[in-house]
Every structure is written in C-alpha cells, then in structure tokens.
CSV table of C-alpha atoms in Angstrom, one decimal:
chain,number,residue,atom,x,y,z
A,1,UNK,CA,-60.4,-210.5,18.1
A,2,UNK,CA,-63.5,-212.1,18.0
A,3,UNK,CA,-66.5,-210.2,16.2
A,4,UNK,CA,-68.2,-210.2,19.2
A,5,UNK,CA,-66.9,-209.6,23.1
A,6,UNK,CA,-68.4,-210.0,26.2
A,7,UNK,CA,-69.1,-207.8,29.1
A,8,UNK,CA,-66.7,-210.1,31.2
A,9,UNK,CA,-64.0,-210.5,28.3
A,10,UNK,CA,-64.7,-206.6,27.8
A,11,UNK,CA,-63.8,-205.6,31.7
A,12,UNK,CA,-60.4,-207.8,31.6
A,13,UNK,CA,-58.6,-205.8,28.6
A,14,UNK,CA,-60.3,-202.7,30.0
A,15,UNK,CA,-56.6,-201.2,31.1
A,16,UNK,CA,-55.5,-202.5,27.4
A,17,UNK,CA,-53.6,-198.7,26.0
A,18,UNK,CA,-54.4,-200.1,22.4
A,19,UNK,CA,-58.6,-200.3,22.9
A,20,UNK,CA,-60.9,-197.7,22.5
A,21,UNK,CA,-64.4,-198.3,23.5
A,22,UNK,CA,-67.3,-196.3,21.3
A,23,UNK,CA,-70.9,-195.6,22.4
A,24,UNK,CA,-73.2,-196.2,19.9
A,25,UNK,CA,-76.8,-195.4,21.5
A,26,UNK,CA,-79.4,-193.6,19.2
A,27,UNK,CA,-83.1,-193.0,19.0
A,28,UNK,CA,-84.6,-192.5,16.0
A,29,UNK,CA,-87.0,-190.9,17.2
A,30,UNK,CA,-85.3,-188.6,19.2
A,31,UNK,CA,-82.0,-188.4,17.2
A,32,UNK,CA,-79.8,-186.7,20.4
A,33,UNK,CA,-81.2,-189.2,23.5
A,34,UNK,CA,-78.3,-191.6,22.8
A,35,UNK,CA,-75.8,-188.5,23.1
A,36,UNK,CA,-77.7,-187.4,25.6
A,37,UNK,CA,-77.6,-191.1,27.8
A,38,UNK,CA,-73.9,-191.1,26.6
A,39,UNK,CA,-73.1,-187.8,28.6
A,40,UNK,CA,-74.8,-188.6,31.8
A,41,UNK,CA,-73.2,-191.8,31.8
A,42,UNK,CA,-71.2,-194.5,30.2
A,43,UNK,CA,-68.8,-197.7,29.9
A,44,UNK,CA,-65.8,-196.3,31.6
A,45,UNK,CA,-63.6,-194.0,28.6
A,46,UNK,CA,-66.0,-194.6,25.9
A,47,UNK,CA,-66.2,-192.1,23.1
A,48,UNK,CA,-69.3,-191.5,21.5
A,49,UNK,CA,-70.0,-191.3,18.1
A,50,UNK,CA,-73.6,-190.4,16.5
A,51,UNK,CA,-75.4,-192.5,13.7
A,52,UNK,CA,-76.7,-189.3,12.1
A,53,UNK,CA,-73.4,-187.1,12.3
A,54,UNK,CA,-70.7,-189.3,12.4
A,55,UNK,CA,-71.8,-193.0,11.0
A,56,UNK,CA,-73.8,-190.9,8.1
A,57,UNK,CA,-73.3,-188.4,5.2
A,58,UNK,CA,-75.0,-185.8,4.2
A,59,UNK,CA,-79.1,-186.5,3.0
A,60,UNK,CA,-80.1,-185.3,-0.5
A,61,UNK,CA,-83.1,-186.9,-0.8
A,62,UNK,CA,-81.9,-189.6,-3.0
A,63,UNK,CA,-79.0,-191.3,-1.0
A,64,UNK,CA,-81.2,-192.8,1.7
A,65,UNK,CA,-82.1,-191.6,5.2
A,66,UNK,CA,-78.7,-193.2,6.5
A,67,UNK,CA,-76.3,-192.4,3.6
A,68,UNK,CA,-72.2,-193.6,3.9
A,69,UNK,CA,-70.0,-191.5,4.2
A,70,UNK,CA,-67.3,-191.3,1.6
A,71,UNK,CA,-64.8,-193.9,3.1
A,72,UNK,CA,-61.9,-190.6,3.0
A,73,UNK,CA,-64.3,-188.9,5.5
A,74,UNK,CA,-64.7,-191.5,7.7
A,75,UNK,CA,-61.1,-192.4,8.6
A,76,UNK,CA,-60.5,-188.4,8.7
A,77,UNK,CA,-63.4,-189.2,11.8
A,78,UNK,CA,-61.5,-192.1,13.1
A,79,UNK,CA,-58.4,-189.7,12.9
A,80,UNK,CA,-59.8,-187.4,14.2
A,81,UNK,CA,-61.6,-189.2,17.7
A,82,UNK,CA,-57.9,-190.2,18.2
A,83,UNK,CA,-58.7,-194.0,16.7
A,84,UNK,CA,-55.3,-195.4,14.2
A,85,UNK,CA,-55.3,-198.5,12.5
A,86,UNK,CA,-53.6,-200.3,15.6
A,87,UNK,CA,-56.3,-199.5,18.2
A,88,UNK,CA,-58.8,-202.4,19.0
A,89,UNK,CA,-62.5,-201.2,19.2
A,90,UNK,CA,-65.4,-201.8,20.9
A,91,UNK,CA,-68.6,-201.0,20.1
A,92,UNK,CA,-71.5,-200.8,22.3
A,93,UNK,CA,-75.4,-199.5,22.2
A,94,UNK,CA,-78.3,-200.1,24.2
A,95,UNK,CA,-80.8,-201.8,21.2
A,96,UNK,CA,-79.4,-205.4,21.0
A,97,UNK,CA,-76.1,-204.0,18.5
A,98,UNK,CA,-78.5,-202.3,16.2
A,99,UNK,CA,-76.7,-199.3,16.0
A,100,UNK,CA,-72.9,-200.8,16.9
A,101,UNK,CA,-73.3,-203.2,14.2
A,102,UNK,CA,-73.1,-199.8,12.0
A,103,UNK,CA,-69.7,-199.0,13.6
A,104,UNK,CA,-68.4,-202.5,13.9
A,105,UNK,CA,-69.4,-202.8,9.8
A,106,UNK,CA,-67.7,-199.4,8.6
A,107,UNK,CA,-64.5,-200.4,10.5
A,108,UNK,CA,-64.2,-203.5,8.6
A,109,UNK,CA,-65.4,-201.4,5.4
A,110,UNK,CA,-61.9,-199.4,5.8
A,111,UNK,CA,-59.7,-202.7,6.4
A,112,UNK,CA,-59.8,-202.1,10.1
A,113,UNK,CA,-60.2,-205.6,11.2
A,114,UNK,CA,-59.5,-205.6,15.3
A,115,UNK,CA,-63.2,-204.3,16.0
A,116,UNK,CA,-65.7,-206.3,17.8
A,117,UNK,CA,-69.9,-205.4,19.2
A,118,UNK,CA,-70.1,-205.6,23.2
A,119,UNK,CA,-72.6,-209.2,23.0
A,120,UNK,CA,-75.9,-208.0,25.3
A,121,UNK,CA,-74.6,-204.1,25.0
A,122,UNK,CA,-75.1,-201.8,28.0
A,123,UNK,CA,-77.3,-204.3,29.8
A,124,UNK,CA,-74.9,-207.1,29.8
A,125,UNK,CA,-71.9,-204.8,30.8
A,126,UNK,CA,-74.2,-203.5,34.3
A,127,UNK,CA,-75.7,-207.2,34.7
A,128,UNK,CA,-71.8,-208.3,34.7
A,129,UNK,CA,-71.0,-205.2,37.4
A,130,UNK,CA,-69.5,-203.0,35.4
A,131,UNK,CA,-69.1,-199.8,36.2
A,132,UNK,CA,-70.1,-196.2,34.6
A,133,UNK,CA,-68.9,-193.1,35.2
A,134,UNK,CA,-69.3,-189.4,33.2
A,135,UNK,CA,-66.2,-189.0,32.1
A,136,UNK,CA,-65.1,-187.6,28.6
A,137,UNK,CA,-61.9,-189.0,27.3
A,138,UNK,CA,-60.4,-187.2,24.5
A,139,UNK,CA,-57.3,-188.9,22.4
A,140,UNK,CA,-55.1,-186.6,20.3
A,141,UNK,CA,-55.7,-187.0,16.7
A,142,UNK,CA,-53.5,-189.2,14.7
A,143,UNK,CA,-53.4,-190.3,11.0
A,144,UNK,CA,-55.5,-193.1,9.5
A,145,UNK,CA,-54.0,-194.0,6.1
A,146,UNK,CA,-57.1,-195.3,3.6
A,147,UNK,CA,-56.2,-198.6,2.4
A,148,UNK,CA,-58.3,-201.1,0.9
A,149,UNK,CA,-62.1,-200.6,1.0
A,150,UNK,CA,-64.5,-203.8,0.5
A,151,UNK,CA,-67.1,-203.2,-1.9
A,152,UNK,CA,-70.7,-202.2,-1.6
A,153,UNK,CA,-73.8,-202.1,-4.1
A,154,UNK,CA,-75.5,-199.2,-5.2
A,155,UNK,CA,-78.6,-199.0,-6.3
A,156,UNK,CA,-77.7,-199.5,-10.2
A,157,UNK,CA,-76.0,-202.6,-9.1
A,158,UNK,CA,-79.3,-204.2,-7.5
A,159,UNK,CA,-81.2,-202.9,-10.4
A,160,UNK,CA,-78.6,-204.9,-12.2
A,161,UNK,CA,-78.6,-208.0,-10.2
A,162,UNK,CA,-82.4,-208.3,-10.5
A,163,UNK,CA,-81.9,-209.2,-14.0
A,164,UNK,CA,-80.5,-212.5,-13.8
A,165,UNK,CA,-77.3,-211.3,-11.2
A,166,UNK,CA,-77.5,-214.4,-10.0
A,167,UNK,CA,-77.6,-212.5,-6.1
A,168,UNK,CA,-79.9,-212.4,-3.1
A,169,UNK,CA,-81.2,-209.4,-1.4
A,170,UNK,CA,-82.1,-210.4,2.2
A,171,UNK,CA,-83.8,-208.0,3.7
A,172,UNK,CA,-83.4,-207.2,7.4
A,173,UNK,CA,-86.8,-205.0,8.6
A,174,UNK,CA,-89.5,-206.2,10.5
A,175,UNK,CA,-91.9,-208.8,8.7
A,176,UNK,CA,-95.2,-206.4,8.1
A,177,UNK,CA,-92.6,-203.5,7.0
A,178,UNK,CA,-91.6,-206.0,4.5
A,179,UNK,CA,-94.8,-206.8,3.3
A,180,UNK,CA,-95.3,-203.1,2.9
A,181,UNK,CA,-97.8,-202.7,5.7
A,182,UNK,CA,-97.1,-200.2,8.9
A,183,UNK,CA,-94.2,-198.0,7.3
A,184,UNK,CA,-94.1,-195.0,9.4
A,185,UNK,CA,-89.8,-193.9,7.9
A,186,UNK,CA,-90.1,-194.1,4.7
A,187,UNK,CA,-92.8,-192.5,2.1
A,188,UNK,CA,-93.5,-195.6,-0.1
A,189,UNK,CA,-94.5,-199.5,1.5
A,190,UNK,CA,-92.9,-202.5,0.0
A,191,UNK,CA,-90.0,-204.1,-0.9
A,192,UNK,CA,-87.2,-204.8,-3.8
A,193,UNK,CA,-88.6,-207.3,-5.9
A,194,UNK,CA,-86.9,-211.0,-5.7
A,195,UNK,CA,-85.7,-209.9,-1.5
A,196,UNK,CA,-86.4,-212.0,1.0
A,197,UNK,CA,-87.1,-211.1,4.4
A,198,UNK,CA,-85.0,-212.0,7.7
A,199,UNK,CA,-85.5,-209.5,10.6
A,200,UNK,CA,-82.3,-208.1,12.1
A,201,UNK,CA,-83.7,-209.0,16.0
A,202,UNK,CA,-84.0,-213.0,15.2
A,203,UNK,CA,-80.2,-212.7,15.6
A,204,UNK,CA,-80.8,-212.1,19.2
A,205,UNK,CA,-81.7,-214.7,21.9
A,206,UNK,CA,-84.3,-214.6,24.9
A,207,UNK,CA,-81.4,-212.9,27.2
A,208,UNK,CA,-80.2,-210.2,24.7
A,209,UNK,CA,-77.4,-211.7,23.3
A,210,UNK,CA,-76.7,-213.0,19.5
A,211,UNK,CA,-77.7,-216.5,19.3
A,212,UNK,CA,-74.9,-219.0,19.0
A,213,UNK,CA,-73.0,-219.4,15.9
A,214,UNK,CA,-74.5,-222.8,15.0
A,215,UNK,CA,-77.8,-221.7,15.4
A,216,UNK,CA,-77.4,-218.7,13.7
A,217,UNK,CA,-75.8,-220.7,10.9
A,218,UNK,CA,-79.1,-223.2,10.8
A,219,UNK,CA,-81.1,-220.5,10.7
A,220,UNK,CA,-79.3,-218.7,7.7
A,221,UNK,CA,-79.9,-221.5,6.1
A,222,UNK,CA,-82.8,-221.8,6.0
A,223,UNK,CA,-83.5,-218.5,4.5
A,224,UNK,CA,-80.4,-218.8,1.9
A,225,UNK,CA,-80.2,-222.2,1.2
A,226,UNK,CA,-77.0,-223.7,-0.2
A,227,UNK,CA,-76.4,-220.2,-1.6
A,228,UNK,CA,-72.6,-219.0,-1.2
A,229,UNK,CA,-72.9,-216.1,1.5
A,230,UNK,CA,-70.5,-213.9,-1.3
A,231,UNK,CA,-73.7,-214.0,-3.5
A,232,UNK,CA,-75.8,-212.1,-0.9
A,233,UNK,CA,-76.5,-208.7,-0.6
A,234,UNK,CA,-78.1,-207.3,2.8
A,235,UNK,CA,-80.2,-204.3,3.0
A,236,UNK,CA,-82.8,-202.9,5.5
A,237,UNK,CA,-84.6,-199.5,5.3
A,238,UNK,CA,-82.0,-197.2,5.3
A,239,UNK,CA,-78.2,-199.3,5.7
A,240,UNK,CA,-78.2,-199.6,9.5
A,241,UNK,CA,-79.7,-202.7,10.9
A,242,UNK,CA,-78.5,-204.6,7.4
A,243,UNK,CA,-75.0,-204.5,9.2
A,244,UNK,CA,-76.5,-206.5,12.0
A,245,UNK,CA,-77.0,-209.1,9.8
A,246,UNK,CA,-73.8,-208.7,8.6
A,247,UNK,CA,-72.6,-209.5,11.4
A,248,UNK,CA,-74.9,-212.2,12.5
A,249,UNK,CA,-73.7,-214.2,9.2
A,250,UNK,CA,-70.3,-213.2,10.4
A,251,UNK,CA,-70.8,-215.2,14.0
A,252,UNK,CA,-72.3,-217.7,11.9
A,253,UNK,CA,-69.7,-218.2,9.9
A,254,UNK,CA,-71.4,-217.5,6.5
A,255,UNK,CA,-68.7,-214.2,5.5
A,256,UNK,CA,-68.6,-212.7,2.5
A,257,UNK,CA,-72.2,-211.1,1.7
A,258,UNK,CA,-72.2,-207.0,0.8
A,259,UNK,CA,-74.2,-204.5,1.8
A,260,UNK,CA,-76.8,-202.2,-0.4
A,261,UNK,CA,-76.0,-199.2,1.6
A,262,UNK,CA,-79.1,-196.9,0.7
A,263,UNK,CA,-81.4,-199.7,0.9
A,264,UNK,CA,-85.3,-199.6,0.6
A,265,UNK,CA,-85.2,-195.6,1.7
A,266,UNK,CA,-83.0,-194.8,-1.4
A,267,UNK,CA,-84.6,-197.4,-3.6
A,268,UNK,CA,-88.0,-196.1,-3.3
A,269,UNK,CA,-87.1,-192.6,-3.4
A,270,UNK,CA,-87.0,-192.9,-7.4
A,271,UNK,CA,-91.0,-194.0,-8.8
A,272,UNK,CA,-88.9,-195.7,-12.0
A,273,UNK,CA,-87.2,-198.2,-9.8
A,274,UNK,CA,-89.7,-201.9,-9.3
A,275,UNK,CA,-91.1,-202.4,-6.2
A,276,UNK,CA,-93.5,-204.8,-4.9
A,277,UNK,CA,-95.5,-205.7,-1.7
C-alpha cells in the first residue's frame, strides 16, 4: 500500500473486510469540532480518533503540548478501536493531512506498515462523489502484539546532536513562527539553534493534494542538500505537523529521517535549553 491513496482508489477497496478507515479532523482551537463534524457525518464506517485523547499522552508541562503516548498505550488503543496488525488503514482529515499524518506516522512508529493518508482528505473524497453517512461502526477489540518500535529523539538527544551530531533539524512551522515572530501556542518565540525551516503546507499543491514525488523530492533538496534523509530529524511546535513532513519525504522518496516528538513546545519549556530567533 502506497503512503498515500486516493479518493477514487479509496472508494474501490471500500467493501475490503481488512480496511478500517479513521477520521482524523481537529481544531486546535476548538479541540472537540473535529469529533463534533465526525458525528454529524463522515466517510462511510470511519472511526474517529482525537489528536488530544487518543494520538496524545498526558501534558505535564514539560513533554510538549502534543506528547506520544507510550508505544504500549497506543496499540492497547488500536486494540481496543478493533484495529490488529492485519487491518489496512486509512487516514483522513479535513486540513490538507495535518492531523492524519499524526495517525499515518504512529502506525508506522509501532511496525504497522499497511497505513496510508486519504491524498486531498475529505474534499477530494466528496469532489470524487463519495458518499457520507452518520453511522458509528464499532469493531470488537482484538489484540495488537508490540513489536519493533522505530526510534525517536528526545530532547537530550537534540541537545546532543547540536554539538557536532552531525544531524539536521528541519523545522516544519510556518516561516514568521520560525523566525520567532506571531507565536500565539507556545510561551517563548524562536527556534532550536542550527534548524532550518520548511513549512509542513509546501507539501501541498494548488488543488489540495501532496505535490508529486519528484517535485517533492527537488524541493527537499533544496533545503537538505546531499544530506542522507537518516541524518534528519523533523520537528514542528508540538510533534504533529512534523509527521507531515515525514511523510512528504516519504512520497518523495527521501525515508529514513526521525522525529523530535516534543518539539519547539517541549524544547522551550526549560530556560537552560539554547534558543534563537
């Protein structure tokens, strides 16, 4: 299975037993409108799963506005919703994959490889006639067995990697955020020292779709260089839209970069850590 999936490719496995569809909508601003758009109506069977409550641990303060969950907790979700290891899954949101990306990223974090983003999201699956309907569908649990989880970077790691780590932090908020200028989520401006900057929605093209992969990879380029992608590290504000990028360099055919999962919102939340604008 492809990373990404079309809303035409999407409707023709739609009677596949083996895929579960997710609904990924969120506002940070108003944290339960994607539930909320979710209940009122949906891609036929979709579940729904919410980036505070079930793509997200616990806040202390510390960790982050969008912590990870331990990777036991989430398969005990997955269980839970009904999702095994031999399921193929879809994710889908509303915001051009910013929030599906999360999903489609902790999937792969577990080892669960058959998981793909809807390309264009809701809009493309109604542009393409699809259907929706209000339906709840509810699978009976089932057992996901923790395997192998891919490695991440904490903050102690990036502190690390800033001394001559020979890694790249690429940064995936919007250019004046960056810069430190305009931060309305987080208490502190700025950004890790030695990060560059590519914006998670340069992924997307002028009809809401990711860009094609050789684009993409041209583009990538020109931010990382001849840099091997396993030598990157993406972070954002708080782990979210970093995975979009993930999966940008993914399409592109760049694999191989980790994510800083507390990113800029845990990084700044301790004064002794560098920080720059």
């Amino acid at each position: 299975m492809s990373v990404l999936i079309s809303a035409a490719e999407l409707a023709a496995v739609a009677g596949d037993a083996r895929l579960v569809i997710v609904d990924c909508r969120h506002d940070l601003a108003q944290p339960e409108a994607g539930e909320a758009a979710w209940r009122e109506a949906h891609i036929p069977g979709a579940l729904f799963m919410h980036l505070d409550r079930d793509l997200s641990a616990k806040k202390t303060g510390r960790n982050g506005r969008h912590p990870l969950p331990s990777p036991q907790d989430f398969v005990a979700l997955l269980g839970a919703r009904g999702i095994s290891p031999a399921h193929r899954v879809v994710a889908y949101d509303d915001a051009g994959g910013m929030f599906a990306a999360r999903l489609w990223w902790m999937l792969r974090w577990v080892g669960h490889r058959d998981a793909a983003v809807l390309d264009g999201g809701l809009s493309a699956w109604k542009a393409g006639g699809g259907v929706l309907d209000a339906t709840v569908r509810n699978l009976p649990p089932t057992d996901y067995p923790l395997g192998v989880v891919e490695p991440t970077l904490d903050a102690d790691a990036v502190l690390a990697s800033l001394e001559g780590g020979g890694r790249l932090l690429v940064d995936a908020r919007a250019p004046d955020r960056f810069r430190g200028e305009n931060e309305t989520l987080d208490p502190v401006g700025g950004h890790i020292p030695g990060a560059v900057n590519r914006f998670f929605k340069l992924n997307i093209g002028d009809d809401g779709r990711f860009k094609p992969a050789d684009v993409l990879r041209a583009e990538w380029r020109e931010v990382i260089g001849g840099r091997d992608p396993a030598s990157l590290v993406m972070q954002c504000g708080s782990g979210v839209t970093a995975c979009h990028n993930l999966l940008a360099l993914e399409v592109a055919g760049l694999s191989g970069a980790q994510l800083y999962p507390g990113s800029w919102s845990e990084w700044c939340s301790d004064p002794a850590r560098p920080m720059t604008r």
